[in-house]
mmCIF file of C-alpha atoms and ligand atoms in Angstrom:
data_model
loop_
_atom_site.group_PDB
_atom_site.id
_atom_site.type_symbol
_atom_site.label_atom_id
_atom_site.label_comp_id
_atom_site.label_asym_id
_atom_site.label_seq_id
_atom_site.Cartn_x
_atom_site.Cartn_y
_atom_site.Cartn_z
ATOM 1 C CA MET A 1 125.251 -36.846 339.890
ATOM 2 C CA THR A 2 123.296 -34.351 337.482
ATOM 3 C CA ASP A 3 125.340 -32.643 334.696
ATOM 4 C CA HIS A 4 123.681 -29.673 333.278
ATOM 5 C CA PRO A 5 124.532 -28.061 329.428
ATOM 6 C CA LYS A 6 127.324 -25.664 329.445
ATOM 7 C CA GLU A 7 126.170 -22.470 330.012
ATOM 8 C CA LYS A 8 127.624 -18.598 328.475
ATOM 9 C CA CYS A 9 127.476 -17.123 331.958
ATOM 10 C CA ILE A 10 126.900 -17.556 335.443
ATOM 11 C CA ILE A 11 126.140 -15.270 338.315
ATOM 12 C CA LEU A 12 126.743 -15.968 341.724
ATOM 13 C CA GLY A 13 125.088 -14.090 344.193
ATOM 14 C CA SER A 14 121.209 -11.801 344.024
ATOM 15 C CA GLY A 15 122.139 -8.646 345.835
ATOM 16 C CA PRO A 16 122.542 -5.531 343.981
ATOM 17 C CA ALA A 17 125.666 -6.738 342.442
ATOM 18 C CA GLY A 18 124.480 -10.150 341.140
ATOM 19 C CA LEU A 19 121.427 -8.659 339.769
ATOM 20 C CA THR A 20 122.523 -5.411 337.806
ATOM 21 C CA ALA A 21 125.199 -7.794 336.304
ATOM 22 C CA ALA A 22 122.048 -10.106 335.364
ATOM 23 C CA ILE A 23 120.173 -7.228 333.955
ATOM 24 C CA TYR A 24 123.662 -6.040 331.644
ATOM 25 C CA ALA A 25 124.139 -10.244 330.607
ATOM 26 C CA ALA A 26 120.890 -10.647 329.976
ATOM 27 C CA ARG A 27 120.306 -7.280 327.768
ATOM 28 C CA ALA A 28 123.614 -8.185 326.028
ATOM 29 C CA ASP A 29 122.458 -11.898 324.815
ATOM 30 C CA MET A 30 124.771 -13.629 327.237
ATOM 31 C CA ASN A 31 121.603 -15.805 328.821
ATOM 32 C CA PRO A 32 122.552 -15.454 332.525
ATOM 33 C CA LEU A 33 122.027 -18.095 335.160
ATOM 34 C CA VAL A 34 121.928 -16.631 337.927
ATOM 35 C CA PHE A 35 122.519 -18.669 341.398
ATOM 36 C CA GLU A 36 120.388 -16.712 344.225
ATOM 37 C CA GLY A 37 121.682 -18.373 347.214
ATOM 38 C CA ASP A 38 120.378 -18.759 350.508
ATOM 39 C CA ALA A 39 119.821 -15.258 351.138
ATOM 40 C CA PRO A 40 118.053 -13.895 347.688
ATOM 41 C CA GLY A 41 118.545 -10.631 347.575
ATOM 42 C CA GLY A 42 121.279 -10.479 349.968
ATOM 43 C CA GLN A 43 122.180 -8.093 352.640
ATOM 44 C CA LEU A 44 119.588 -5.495 351.554
ATOM 45 C CA LEU A 45 117.060 -7.932 352.793
ATOM 46 C CA GLN A 46 117.781 -7.281 356.330
ATOM 47 C CA THR A 47 117.136 -3.459 356.417
ATOM 48 C CA THR A 48 113.618 -1.651 355.645
ATOM 49 C CA ASP A 49 113.251 1.443 353.976
ATOM 50 C CA VAL A 50 116.367 2.055 351.680
ATOM 51 C CA GLU A 51 116.337 6.094 351.198
ATOM 52 C CA ASN A 52 120.121 6.467 349.551
ATOM 53 C CA PHE A 53 119.364 4.450 346.161
ATOM 54 C CA PRO A 54 118.811 7.212 343.097
ATOM 55 C CA GLY A 55 115.387 6.926 341.850
ATOM 56 C CA PHE A 56 113.238 6.452 344.748
ATOM 57 C CA ARG A 57 113.077 9.481 346.322
ATOM 58 C CA ASP A 58 110.205 8.512 348.666
ATOM 59 C CA GLY A 59 112.312 5.444 349.746
ATOM 60 C CA ILE A 60 112.050 2.164 349.172
ATOM 61 C CA LEU A 61 111.752 -1.330 350.961
ATOM 62 C CA GLY A 62 115.176 -3.166 351.172
ATOM 63 C CA PRO A 63 113.034 -6.817 350.170
ATOM 64 C CA THR A 64 110.988 -4.568 347.665
ATOM 65 C CA LEU A 65 113.806 -3.079 345.997
ATOM 66 C CA MET A 66 115.484 -6.480 345.049
ATOM 67 C CA ASN A 67 112.632 -8.153 343.620
ATOM 68 C CA GLU A 68 112.074 -5.715 341.497
ATOM 69 C CA MET A 69 115.804 -5.916 340.071
ATOM 70 C CA ARG A 70 115.500 -9.965 339.775
ATOM 71 C CA GLU A 71 112.093 -9.385 337.992
ATOM 72 C CA GLN A 72 114.005 -6.610 335.513
ATOM 73 C CA ALA A 73 116.543 -9.539 335.025
ATOM 74 C CA LYS A 74 114.122 -11.957 334.422
ATOM 75 C CA LYS A 75 112.281 -9.672 331.992
ATOM 76 C CA PHE A 76 115.228 -9.348 329.204
ATOM 77 C CA GLY A 77 115.821 -13.465 329.946
ATOM 78 C CA ALA A 78 118.201 -14.196 333.163
ATOM 79 C CA ARG A 79 117.437 -17.448 334.570
ATOM 80 C CA THR A 80 117.371 -17.621 338.595
ATOM 81 C CA ILE A 81 117.522 -20.524 340.740
ATOM 82 C CA TYR A 82 117.306 -20.329 344.453
ATOM 83 C CA LYS A 83 120.187 -22.404 345.115
ATOM 84 C CA LYS A 84 123.539 -22.211 347.235
ATOM 85 C CA VAL A 85 126.487 -23.192 345.103
ATOM 86 C CA THR A 86 128.755 -25.373 347.413
ATOM 87 C CA LYS A 87 132.038 -25.804 345.783
ATOM 88 C CA THR A 88 134.068 -24.381 342.667
ATOM 89 C CA ASP A 89 136.730 -25.417 340.280
ATOM 90 C CA PHE A 90 138.049 -22.927 337.901
ATOM 91 C CA SER A 91 141.352 -24.944 336.870
ATOM 92 C CA ASP A 92 140.128 -25.050 333.031
ATOM 93 C CA PRO A 93 139.460 -21.173 332.554
ATOM 94 C CA ASP A 94 137.205 -22.419 329.473
ATOM 95 C CA ASN A 95 135.065 -24.757 331.311
ATOM 96 C CA LEU A 96 134.303 -23.209 334.843
ATOM 97 C CA LYS A 97 132.906 -25.443 337.210
ATOM 98 C CA CYS A 98 130.030 -24.949 339.981
ATOM 99 C CA TRP A 99 128.223 -27.911 342.118
ATOM 100 C CA VAL A 100 125.242 -27.436 343.852
ATOM 101 C CA ASP A 101 125.865 -30.337 346.025
ATOM 102 C CA ASP A 102 126.602 -33.141 343.466
ATOM 103 C CA GLU A 103 125.181 -31.181 340.600
ATOM 104 C CA LEU A 104 127.403 -30.072 338.138
ATOM 105 C CA PHE A 105 126.623 -26.652 336.346
ATOM 106 C CA THR A 106 129.596 -25.353 333.822
ATOM 107 C CA ALA A 107 130.469 -22.098 331.979
ATOM 108 C CA GLU A 108 132.211 -20.234 329.783
ATOM 109 C CA SER A 109 132.293 -17.336 332.303
ATOM 110 C CA ILE A 110 131.463 -16.410 335.652
ATOM 111 C CA ILE A 111 130.517 -13.335 337.389
ATOM 112 C CA VAL A 112 131.058 -13.804 341.302
ATOM 113 C CA ALA A 113 128.864 -11.471 343.381
ATOM 114 C CA THR A 114 128.435 -13.912 346.398
ATOM 115 C CA GLY A 115 128.896 -10.549 348.932
ATOM 116 C CA ALA A 116 129.592 -10.195 352.367
ATOM 117 C CA GLN A 117 128.058 -10.498 355.734
ATOM 118 C CA ALA A 118 127.773 -8.018 358.494
ATOM 119 C CA ARG A 119 128.750 -9.535 361.456
ATOM 120 C CA TRP A 120 126.217 -9.945 364.188
ATOM 121 C CA LEU A 121 126.498 -10.387 368.016
ATOM 122 C CA ASN A 122 124.977 -13.764 367.811
ATOM 123 C CA LEU A 123 123.407 -13.044 371.305
ATOM 124 C CA GLY A 124 121.689 -16.458 370.529
ATOM 125 C CA GLN A 125 118.065 -14.900 372.086
ATOM 126 C CA GLY A 126 116.308 -14.846 368.215
ATOM 127 C CA GLU A 127 117.901 -11.168 367.760
ATOM 128 C CA GLU A 128 116.801 -11.757 364.240
ATOM 129 C CA LYS A 129 113.486 -9.949 365.331
ATOM 130 C CA TYR A 130 114.639 -6.778 365.738
ATOM 131 C CA TRP A 131 116.365 -6.398 362.676
ATOM 132 C CA GLY A 132 115.461 -2.898 360.846
ATOM 133 C CA LYS A 133 113.485 -2.637 364.286
ATOM 134 C CA GLY A 134 116.444 -0.529 366.160
ATOM 135 C CA TYR A 135 118.893 -3.017 365.424
ATOM 136 C CA THR A 136 120.890 -2.802 361.989
ATOM 137 C CA ALA A 137 124.403 -2.950 360.890
ATOM 138 C CA CYS A 138 124.534 0.071 358.625
ATOM 139 C CA ALA A 139 124.981 3.451 359.903
ATOM 140 C CA THR A 140 125.238 5.091 356.343
ATOM 141 C CA CYS A 141 121.511 3.255 355.592
ATOM 142 C CA ASP A 142 119.751 3.762 359.188
ATOM 143 C CA GLY A 143 121.449 6.689 360.857
ATOM 144 C CA ALA A 144 118.574 9.187 359.269
ATOM 145 C CA PHE A 145 116.244 7.123 361.087
ATOM 146 C CA PHE A 146 117.377 8.131 364.662
ATOM 147 C CA ARG A 147 117.232 12.156 364.216
ATOM 148 C CA ASP A 148 117.134 13.537 368.189
ATOM 149 C CA ARG A 149 117.444 9.810 369.313
ATOM 150 C CA GLU A 150 119.779 8.127 371.736
ATOM 151 C CA VAL A 151 121.900 5.482 369.679
ATOM 152 C CA ALA A 152 124.435 2.996 370.360
ATOM 153 C CA ILE A 153 127.331 1.432 368.230
ATOM 154 C CA VAL A 154 128.993 -1.495 369.051
ATOM 155 C CA GLY A 155 132.828 -1.947 367.811
ATOM 156 C CA GLY A 156 136.493 -0.668 368.465
ATOM 157 C CA GLY A 157 137.604 -0.387 365.273
ATOM 158 C CA ASP A 158 137.685 2.073 362.333
ATOM 159 C CA SER A 159 134.348 1.279 361.192
ATOM 160 C CA ALA A 160 132.609 1.572 364.765
ATOM 161 C CA CYS A 161 134.595 5.158 365.095
ATOM 162 C CA GLU A 162 133.705 6.660 361.729
ATOM 163 C CA GLU A 163 130.001 5.273 362.200
ATOM 164 C CA ALA A 164 129.611 7.132 365.661
ATOM 165 C CA SER A 165 131.102 10.119 364.362
ATOM 166 C CA PHE A 166 128.709 10.136 361.613
ATOM 167 C CA LEU A 167 125.871 9.280 363.578
ATOM 168 C CA THR A 168 126.041 12.427 365.697
ATOM 169 C CA LYS A 169 124.758 13.984 362.652
ATOM 170 C CA PHE A 170 121.384 12.682 363.740
ATOM 171 C CA ALA A 171 121.593 11.224 367.225
ATOM 172 C CA SER A 172 121.699 13.387 369.853
ATOM 173 C CA LYS A 173 123.725 11.436 372.017
ATOM 174 C CA VAL A 174 125.855 8.144 370.584
ATOM 175 C CA TYR A 175 127.552 5.654 373.299
ATOM 176 C CA LEU A 176 130.134 4.000 371.813
ATOM 177 C CA ILE A 177 130.231 0.263 373.603
ATOM 178 C CA HIS A 178 133.411 -1.787 373.522
ATOM 179 C CA ARG A 179 134.799 -5.151 375.049
ATOM 180 C CA ARG A 180 137.733 -3.500 375.651
ATOM 181 C CA ASN A 181 139.620 -0.284 377.364
ATOM 182 C CA GLU A 182 141.534 0.690 374.551
ATOM 183 C CA LEU A 183 140.073 1.035 370.289
ATOM 184 C CA ARG A 184 141.500 -0.736 367.978
ATOM 185 C CA ALA A 185 140.675 1.955 365.628
ATOM 186 C CA SER A 186 144.069 4.365 363.742
ATOM 187 C CA LYS A 187 144.894 7.135 365.800
ATOM 188 C CA PRO A 188 143.194 9.675 363.663
ATOM 189 C CA MET A 189 139.828 8.124 363.808
ATOM 190 C CA GLN A 190 140.184 7.698 367.838
ATOM 191 C CA LYS A 191 140.961 11.223 368.238
ATOM 192 C CA ARG A 192 137.392 12.449 366.260
ATOM 193 C CA VAL A 193 135.740 10.443 368.929
ATOM 194 C CA PHE A 194 137.529 11.841 371.774
ATOM 195 C CA ASP A 195 136.642 15.037 370.318
ATOM 196 C CA ASN A 196 133.096 14.703 369.700
ATOM 197 C CA ASP A 197 131.107 15.773 372.458
ATOM 198 C CA LYS A 198 127.961 13.931 371.518
ATOM 199 C CA ILE A 199 129.853 10.518 371.985
ATOM 200 C CA GLU A 200 130.282 9.062 375.071
ATOM 201 C CA ILE A 201 132.301 5.656 375.135
ATOM 202 C CA ILE A 202 131.700 3.102 377.253
ATOM 203 C CA TRP A 203 134.636 0.811 377.827
ATOM 204 C CA ASN A 204 135.065 -2.878 379.036
ATOM 205 C CA GLN A 205 131.335 -3.866 378.170
ATOM 206 C CA ASN A 206 129.668 -6.330 376.065
ATOM 207 C CA VAL A 207 125.872 -6.261 374.712
ATOM 208 C CA THR A 208 124.398 -9.068 376.311
ATOM 209 C CA GLU A 209 120.712 -9.110 375.729
ATOM 210 C CA LEU A 210 118.480 -6.589 373.473
ATOM 211 C CA ARG A 211 115.444 -6.036 374.901
ATOM 212 C CA GLY A 212 111.829 -4.291 373.912
ATOM 213 C CA GLU A 213 108.149 -5.003 372.883
ATOM 214 C CA ASN A 214 108.052 -4.524 369.505
ATOM 215 C CA LYS A 215 111.094 -2.763 368.732
ATOM 216 C CA LEU A 216 114.618 -1.929 370.574
ATOM 217 C CA GLU A 217 113.974 -0.158 374.059
ATOM 218 C CA SER A 218 117.232 -1.051 375.836
ATOM 219 C CA VAL A 219 120.439 -3.452 375.817
ATOM 220 C CA GLU A 220 121.279 -5.615 379.052
ATOM 221 C CA LEU A 221 125.474 -4.895 379.110
ATOM 222 C CA THR A 222 128.062 -7.269 380.995
ATOM 223 C CA GLU A 223 131.266 -5.968 382.298
ATOM 224 C CA SER A 224 134.363 -7.691 380.445
ATOM 225 C CA ASP A 225 135.732 -8.425 383.683
ATOM 226 C CA THR A 226 133.852 -8.328 386.954
ATOM 227 C CA GLY A 227 130.548 -9.612 385.025
ATOM 228 C CA GLU A 228 128.473 -7.094 386.528
ATOM 229 C CA LYS A 229 125.343 -6.284 384.421
ATOM 230 C CA SER A 230 123.064 -2.969 383.507
ATOM 231 C CA GLU A 231 120.823 -1.669 381.495
ATOM 232 C CA LEU A 232 121.232 1.049 378.775
ATOM 233 C CA LYS A 233 118.065 2.356 377.269
ATOM 234 C CA ILE A 234 118.657 3.396 373.850
ATOM 235 C CA ASP A 235 116.333 3.959 370.640
ATOM 236 C CA GLY A 236 118.782 2.258 368.018
ATOM 237 C CA LEU A 237 121.813 0.069 368.289
ATOM 238 C CA PHE A 238 124.399 -0.190 365.294
ATOM 239 C CA VAL A 239 127.111 -3.081 365.100
ATOM 240 C CA ALA A 240 130.197 -2.580 363.785
ATOM 241 C CA ILE A 241 132.558 -5.489 364.578
ATOM 242 C CA GLY A 242 133.127 -6.647 360.755
ATOM 243 C CA HIS A 243 132.167 -8.026 357.545
ATOM 244 C CA THR A 244 132.504 -11.583 356.814
ATOM 245 C CA PRO A 245 132.906 -12.000 353.070
ATOM 246 C CA ASN A 246 131.339 -15.269 351.534
ATOM 247 C CA THR A 247 134.202 -16.545 349.684
ATOM 248 C CA SER A 248 134.678 -19.645 351.314
ATOM 249 C CA ILE A 249 133.629 -21.912 348.136
ATOM 250 C CA PHE A 250 136.564 -19.601 346.190
ATOM 251 C CA GLU A 251 139.435 -20.878 348.514
ATOM 252 C CA GLY A 252 142.251 -22.518 346.137
ATOM 253 C CA GLN A 253 140.871 -21.063 343.231
ATOM 254 C CA LEU A 254 140.613 -17.086 343.426
ATOM 255 C CA ALA A 255 143.127 -15.008 344.659
ATOM 256 C CA MET A 256 142.209 -13.605 348.178
ATOM 257 C CA LYS A 257 143.620 -11.159 350.632
ATOM 258 C CA ASP A 258 144.487 -12.300 354.364
ATOM 259 C CA SER A 259 141.205 -10.819 355.034
ATOM 260 C CA GLY A 260 139.471 -13.181 352.853
ATOM 261 C CA TYR A 261 137.666 -10.376 350.670
ATOM 262 C CA LEU A 262 139.111 -11.586 346.695
ATOM 263 C CA LYS A 263 141.719 -9.378 345.379
ATOM 264 C CA VAL A 264 140.812 -7.500 342.173
ATOM 265 C CA GLU A 265 142.722 -5.924 339.009
ATOM 266 C CA GLY A 266 141.177 -2.623 337.809
ATOM 267 C CA ASN A 267 137.619 -3.036 338.678
ATOM 268 C CA THR A 268 136.342 -6.267 338.282
ATOM 269 C CA LYS A 269 139.122 -8.901 337.383
ATOM 270 C CA THR A 270 140.020 -11.803 339.086
ATOM 271 C CA SER A 271 143.033 -14.076 338.948
ATOM 272 C CA ILE A 272 141.283 -16.092 336.142
ATOM 273 C CA PRO A 273 140.764 -14.402 332.732
ATOM 274 C CA SER A 274 137.275 -15.931 332.652
ATOM 275 C CA VAL A 275 136.101 -15.234 336.220
ATOM 276 C CA PHE A 276 134.783 -11.417 337.201
ATOM 277 C CA VAL A 277 133.927 -9.909 340.410
ATOM 278 C CA ALA A 278 131.248 -7.331 341.525
ATOM 279 C CA GLY A 279 130.338 -5.826 345.006
ATOM 280 C CA ASP A 280 130.810 -6.691 348.693
ATOM 281 C CA VAL A 281 132.756 -9.901 347.955
ATOM 282 C CA SER A 282 135.842 -7.553 347.076
ATOM 283 C CA ASP A 283 134.606 -4.215 348.179
ATOM 284 C CA ASP A 284 135.825 -3.917 351.872
ATOM 285 C CA HIS A 285 134.969 -0.511 351.382
ATOM 286 C CA TYR A 286 132.517 1.761 350.097
ATOM 287 C CA ARG A 287 129.756 -1.643 350.693
ATOM 288 C CA GLN A 288 127.132 0.079 349.476
ATOM 289 C CA ALA A 289 123.970 -0.571 346.971
ATOM 290 C CA ILE A 290 124.591 1.703 345.072
ATOM 291 C CA THR A 291 128.196 0.560 344.708
ATOM 292 C CA ALA A 292 127.638 -2.774 344.436
ATOM 293 C CA ALA A 293 125.417 -2.511 341.581
ATOM 294 C CA GLY A 294 127.690 -0.119 339.855
ATOM 295 C CA LEU A 295 130.601 -2.643 340.178
ATOM 296 C CA GLY A 296 127.755 -5.447 338.708
ATOM 297 C CA CYS A 297 127.309 -3.369 335.482
ATOM 298 C CA MET A 298 131.320 -2.861 335.403
ATOM 299 C CA ALA A 299 131.413 -7.030 335.649
ATOM 300 C CA ALA A 300 129.143 -8.037 333.243
ATOM 301 C CA LEU A 301 130.391 -5.130 330.696
ATOM 302 C CA ASP A 302 134.028 -6.719 330.902
ATOM 303 C CA LEU A 303 132.247 -10.271 330.631
ATOM 304 C CA GLU A 304 130.706 -9.142 327.434
ATOM 305 C CA HIS A 305 134.356 -7.769 326.127
ATOM 306 C CA TYR A 306 136.192 -10.968 327.071
ATOM 307 C CA MET A 307 133.499 -13.175 325.140
ATOM 308 C CA ALA A 308 133.704 -11.028 322.346
ATOM 309 C CA GLY A 309 137.399 -11.546 322.199
ATOM 310 C CA LYS A 310 137.018 -15.053 322.467
ATOM 311 C CA GLU A 311 134.738 -15.201 319.827
ATOM 312 C CA SER A 312 136.502 -13.184 317.370
HETATM 313 P P1 NAP B 401 138.047 -4.480 362.912
HETATM 314 O O1 NAP B 401 139.068 -3.148 362.490
HETATM 315 O O2 NAP B 401 138.141 -5.945 362.770
HETATM 316 O O3 NAP B 401 137.349 -4.017 364.172
HETATM 317 C C1 NAP B 401 136.358 -4.713 364.916
HETATM 318 C C2 NAP B 401 135.922 -4.205 366.266
HETATM 319 O O4 NAP B 401 134.986 -4.996 366.688
HETATM 320 C C3 NAP B 401 137.201 -4.656 367.126
HETATM 321 O O5 NAP B 401 137.438 -3.741 368.079
HETATM 322 C C4 NAP B 401 136.919 -5.606 367.994
HETATM 323 O O6 NAP B 401 136.911 -5.934 368.956
HETATM 324 C C5 NAP B 401 135.147 -5.837 368.301
HETATM 325 N N1 NAP B 401 134.498 -7.108 367.987
HETATM 326 C C6 NAP B 401 134.717 -8.282 367.027
HETATM 327 N N2 NAP B 401 133.798 -8.883 367.622
HETATM 328 C C7 NAP B 401 133.119 -8.571 368.788
HETATM 329 C C8 NAP B 401 132.024 -9.046 369.432
HETATM 330 N N3 NAP B 401 131.545 -10.642 369.142
HETATM 331 N N4 NAP B 401 131.666 -8.490 370.253
HETATM 332 C C9 NAP B 401 132.139 -7.011 370.394
HETATM 333 N N5 NAP B 401 132.971 -6.230 369.919
HETATM 334 C C10 NAP B 401 133.481 -7.478 368.745
HETATM 335 O O7 NAP B 401 136.719 -4.395 361.869
HETATM 336 P P2 NAP B 401 136.554 -2.578 360.790
HETATM 337 O O8 NAP B 401 136.176 -1.676 362.296
HETATM 338 O O9 NAP B 401 135.008 -3.201 360.285
HETATM 339 O O10 NAP B 401 137.189 -2.355 360.016
HETATM 340 C C11 NAP B 401 137.676 -3.371 359.216
HETATM 341 C C12 NAP B 401 138.909 -3.093 358.153
HETATM 342 O O11 NAP B 401 138.510 -1.910 357.466
HETATM 343 C C13 NAP B 401 140.091 -2.280 359.004
HETATM 344 O O12 NAP B 401 141.126 -2.777 358.245
HETATM 345 C C14 NAP B 401 139.800 -1.253 359.339
HETATM 346 O O13 NAP B 401 141.388 -0.407 359.486
HETATM 347 C C15 NAP B 401 139.378 -0.642 357.791
HETATM 348 N N6 NAP B 401 138.451 0.664 357.860
HETATM 349 C C16 NAP B 401 139.164 1.981 357.202
HETATM 350 C C17 NAP B 401 138.030 2.974 357.266
HETATM 351 C C18 NAP B 401 138.762 4.280 357.074
HETATM 352 O O14 NAP B 401 140.204 4.364 357.127
HETATM 353 N N7 NAP B 401 138.038 5.048 356.876
HETATM 354 C C19 NAP B 401 137.146 2.965 357.963
HETATM 355 C C20 NAP B 401 136.331 1.316 358.069
HETATM 356 C C21 NAP B 401 137.221 0.115 358.097
HETATM 357 P P3 NAP B 401 138.693 -5.967 369.731
HETATM 358 O O15 NAP B 401 139.523 -4.758 369.275
HETATM 359 O O16 NAP B 401 138.764 -6.175 371.032
HETATM 360 O O17 NAP B 401 139.108 -6.960 369.154
#
């Protein structure tokens, strides 16, 4: 068992929320310690070009953007460690505890920015090789790369329907592939899909294999009832089958919604006064790098305000 000296501020997560919080906290002399988790950089590591982050008119690669954010935070004194917190105990708000296996870290304040993960199809065929090469979970981020191409989206919820409609701005044709014969999405969202001539719904089908040499070229479909297989040629496959927030280590510590997302008061406050939250771990609506970064800034400012109140 290793115990470390008490920190002023610990930040959990190294996506745009965590690293923006680190930049602000470091510049405010909070000397933050950032736990980067097991995917330093967060969800942007799984994208290629990011074209909608202000300041980069020619776009920037997701991993490059995250590396720049990390180096910017470090320039101001943030310390980052490539470790994932495995357990927390927030029962004493002045002495917040985080463990990395049997190493104990304590802090006066914490920003939770552990993010969320898009659910992927998990086909067991090494589908990761198609990430950013036609296989993506973010229509807002990647839709514009498929101008005049044929694409498909998997899912039957509000996200799939909303993103299918969004994709018709670019793609010449959008297939919406759903595993059942009725959509889960709300009626108005369904209507948007049914009324759009560019969208064709493929009912009762599961995507069971991704195919293509260096990029995605087609998918194998399997009929839900009969198991009959077919092939659909497409340039892009978008997955919209839900997200999972990374909140398991906060169970019993922080208030959560039934969906597992952290409950937030105002913009960044959790159920514990010394614990703040930023980014996709509590935001199941916007889920953008720039909104996460904005929330990271807010969390750091709120934390600074909290610490100043404690000291005065
Ligand atoms: P969701 O409502 O959970 O829908 C997920 C969809 O993916 C379902 O249709 C589900 O099929 C399908 N699915 C799940 N696992 C699958 C798999 N392994 N293979 C194939 N299909 C799979 O998720 P969401 O659409 O992301 O929405 C999340 C929440 O955000 C919802 O409360 C939604 O209302 C809300 N939201 C609202 C808006 C809006 O109002 N503008 C926009 C987006 C999201 P089944 O139907 O068969 O289970």
